[in-house]
Coordinates of C-alpha atoms in Angstrom, one line a residue:
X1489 CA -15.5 25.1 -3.4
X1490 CA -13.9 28.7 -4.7
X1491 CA -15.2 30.3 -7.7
X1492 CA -12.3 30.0 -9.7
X1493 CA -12.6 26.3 -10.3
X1494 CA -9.6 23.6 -10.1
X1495 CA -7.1 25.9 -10.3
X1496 CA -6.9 26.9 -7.1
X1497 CA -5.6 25.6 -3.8
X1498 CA -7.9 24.5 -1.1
X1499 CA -6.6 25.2 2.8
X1500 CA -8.3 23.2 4.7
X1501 CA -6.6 24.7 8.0
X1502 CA -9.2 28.2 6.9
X1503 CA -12.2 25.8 7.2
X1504 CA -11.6 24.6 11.0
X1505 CA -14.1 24.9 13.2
X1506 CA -16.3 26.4 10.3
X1507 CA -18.1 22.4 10.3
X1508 CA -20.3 22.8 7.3
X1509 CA -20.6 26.5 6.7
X1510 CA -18.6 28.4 4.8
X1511 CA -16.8 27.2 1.9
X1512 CA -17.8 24.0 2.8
X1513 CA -21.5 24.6 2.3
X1514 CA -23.3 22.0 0.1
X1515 CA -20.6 19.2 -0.3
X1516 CA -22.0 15.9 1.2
X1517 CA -21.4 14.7 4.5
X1518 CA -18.8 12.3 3.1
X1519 CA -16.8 15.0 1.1
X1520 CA -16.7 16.8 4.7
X1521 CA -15.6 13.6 6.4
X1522 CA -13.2 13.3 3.9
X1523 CA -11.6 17.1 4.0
X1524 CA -11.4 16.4 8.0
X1525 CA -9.1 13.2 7.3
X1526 CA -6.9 15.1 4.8
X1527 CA -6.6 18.0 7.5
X1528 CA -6.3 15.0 10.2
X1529 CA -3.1 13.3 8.3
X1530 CA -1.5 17.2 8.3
X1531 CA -2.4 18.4 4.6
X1532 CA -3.9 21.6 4.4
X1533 CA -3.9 23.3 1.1
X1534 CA -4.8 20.8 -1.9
X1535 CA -7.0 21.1 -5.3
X1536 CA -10.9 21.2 -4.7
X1537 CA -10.9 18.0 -7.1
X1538 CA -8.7 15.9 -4.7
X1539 CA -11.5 15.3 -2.1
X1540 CA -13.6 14.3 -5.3
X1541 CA -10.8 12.2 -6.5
X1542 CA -10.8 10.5 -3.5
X1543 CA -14.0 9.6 -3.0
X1544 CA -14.5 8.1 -6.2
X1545 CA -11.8 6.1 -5.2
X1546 CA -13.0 5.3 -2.0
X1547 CA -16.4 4.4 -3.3
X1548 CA -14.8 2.1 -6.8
X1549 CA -13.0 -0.2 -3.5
X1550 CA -15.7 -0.6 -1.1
X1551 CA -18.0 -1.3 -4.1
X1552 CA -15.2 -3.7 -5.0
X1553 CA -14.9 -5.3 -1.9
X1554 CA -17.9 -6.3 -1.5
X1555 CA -18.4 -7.5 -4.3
X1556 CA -15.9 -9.5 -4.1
X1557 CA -16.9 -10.5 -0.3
X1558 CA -20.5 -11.8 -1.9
X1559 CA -18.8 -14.0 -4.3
X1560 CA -16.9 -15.5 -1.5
X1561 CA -19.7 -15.4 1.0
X1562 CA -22.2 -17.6 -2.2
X1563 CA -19.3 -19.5 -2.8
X1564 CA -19.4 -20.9 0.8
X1565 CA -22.8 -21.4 0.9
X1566 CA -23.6 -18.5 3.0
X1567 CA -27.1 -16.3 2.6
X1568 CA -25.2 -13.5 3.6
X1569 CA -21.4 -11.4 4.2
X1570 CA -19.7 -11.2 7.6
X1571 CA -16.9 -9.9 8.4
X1572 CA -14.6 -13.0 7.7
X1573 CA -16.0 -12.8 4.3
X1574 CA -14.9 -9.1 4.1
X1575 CA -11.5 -9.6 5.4
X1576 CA -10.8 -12.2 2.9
X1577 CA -12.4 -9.8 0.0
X1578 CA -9.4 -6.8 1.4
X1579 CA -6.5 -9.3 1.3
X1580 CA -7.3 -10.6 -2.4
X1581 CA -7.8 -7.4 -3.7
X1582 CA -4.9 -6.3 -2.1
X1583 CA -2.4 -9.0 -3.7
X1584 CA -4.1 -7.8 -6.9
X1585 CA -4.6 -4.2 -6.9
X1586 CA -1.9 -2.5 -4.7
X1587 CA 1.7 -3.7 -5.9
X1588 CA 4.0 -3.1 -2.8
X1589 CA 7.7 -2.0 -2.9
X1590 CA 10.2 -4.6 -3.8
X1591 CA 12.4 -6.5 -1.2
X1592 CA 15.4 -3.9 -0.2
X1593 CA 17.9 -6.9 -0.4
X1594 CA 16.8 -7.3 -4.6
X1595 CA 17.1 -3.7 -4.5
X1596 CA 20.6 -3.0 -3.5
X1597 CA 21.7 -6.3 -5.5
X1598 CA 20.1 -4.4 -8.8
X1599 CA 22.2 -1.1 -7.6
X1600 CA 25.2 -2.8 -7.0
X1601 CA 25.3 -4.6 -10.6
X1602 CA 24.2 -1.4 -12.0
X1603 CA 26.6 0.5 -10.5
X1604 CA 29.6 -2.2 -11.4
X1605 CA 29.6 -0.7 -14.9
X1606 CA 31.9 2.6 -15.3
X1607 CA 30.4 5.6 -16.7
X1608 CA 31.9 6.3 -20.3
X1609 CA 34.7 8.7 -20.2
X1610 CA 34.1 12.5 -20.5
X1611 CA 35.3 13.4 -24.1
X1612 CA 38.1 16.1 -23.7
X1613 CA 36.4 19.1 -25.6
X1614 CA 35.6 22.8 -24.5
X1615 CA 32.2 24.4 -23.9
X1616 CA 28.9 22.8 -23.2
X1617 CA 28.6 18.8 -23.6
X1618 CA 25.4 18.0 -25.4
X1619 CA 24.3 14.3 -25.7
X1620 CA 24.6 13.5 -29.5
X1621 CA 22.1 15.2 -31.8
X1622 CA 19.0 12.4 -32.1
X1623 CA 18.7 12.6 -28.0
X1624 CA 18.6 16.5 -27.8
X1625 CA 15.6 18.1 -27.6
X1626 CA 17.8 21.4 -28.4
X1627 CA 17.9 21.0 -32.3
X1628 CA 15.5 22.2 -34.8
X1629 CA 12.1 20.6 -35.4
X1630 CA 11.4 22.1 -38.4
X1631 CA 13.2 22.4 -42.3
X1632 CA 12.6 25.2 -44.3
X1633 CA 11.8 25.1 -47.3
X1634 CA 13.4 27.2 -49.9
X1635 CA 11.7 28.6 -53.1
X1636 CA 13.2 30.5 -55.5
X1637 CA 11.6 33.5 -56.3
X1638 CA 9.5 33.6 -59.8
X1639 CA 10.7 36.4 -62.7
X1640 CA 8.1 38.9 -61.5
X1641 CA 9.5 39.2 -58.1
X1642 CA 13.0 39.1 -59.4
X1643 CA 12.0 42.0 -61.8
X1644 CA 10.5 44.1 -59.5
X1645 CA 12.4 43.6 -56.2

């Protein structure tokens, strides 16, 4: 990892061929493993924490899985997990966990009803065109508060 912590960009395209020297010096074998797939799938420059990132994900799924697999594999009665076991463990996790894309057709359907509706007309007016005042980020955030001024710096002023 660099010196200058999570700020800056990894390339992982400066560590080929370097295997575990280098930069790369004193991650685990799995952080390396990791780096290679990210260089594998064609990204090269990313935050020393993503590797990290991923591996605690990586980790929090397996562990999950089989988990999951051994309460499937007791639940049939078996001493131990094969690989049916497994299988089953990835596709109920999967319903649960990962939420796919939704069908095209039910997307273009929403589209299409959306877009049905006309946009309101443009008000004729000159110069910018502001949404009203409550949805503007533009006006002030603050009041200030006036106080008169007291005798003695009316006096003296």
């Amino acid at each position: 990892m660099s010196s200058n912590g999570a700020n800056t960009a990894h390339s992982g395209s400066s560590n080929d061929g370097q295997g575990a020297q280098g930069q790369n010096s004193g991650l685990p074998k799995d952080a390396l493993v990791m780096s290679s797939v990210l260089r594998e799938m064609g990204i090269t420059e990313y935050e020393p924490t993503v590797v990290h990132q991923m591996l605690e994900f990586m980790y929090r799924h397996v562990t999950t899985v089989l988990d999951e697999a051994r309460a499937l594999s007791d639940h049939a009665g078996k001493s131990s997990i094969d690989a049916q076991d497994a299988k089953l463990a990835v596709n109920v996790l999967a319903e649960h966990s990962f939420v796919g894309a939704p069908p095209r057709q039910f997307m273009l359907e929403l589209a299409k009803e959306k877009n049905e509706k006309p946009l309101p007309p443009i008000a004729d007016k000159n110069g910018q065109r502001f949404p009203a005042e409550r949805y503007c980020l533009l006006g002030n955030n603050f009041q200030v508060k006036h106080v008169k001024p007291s005798k003695k710096q009316s006096m003296s002023g």
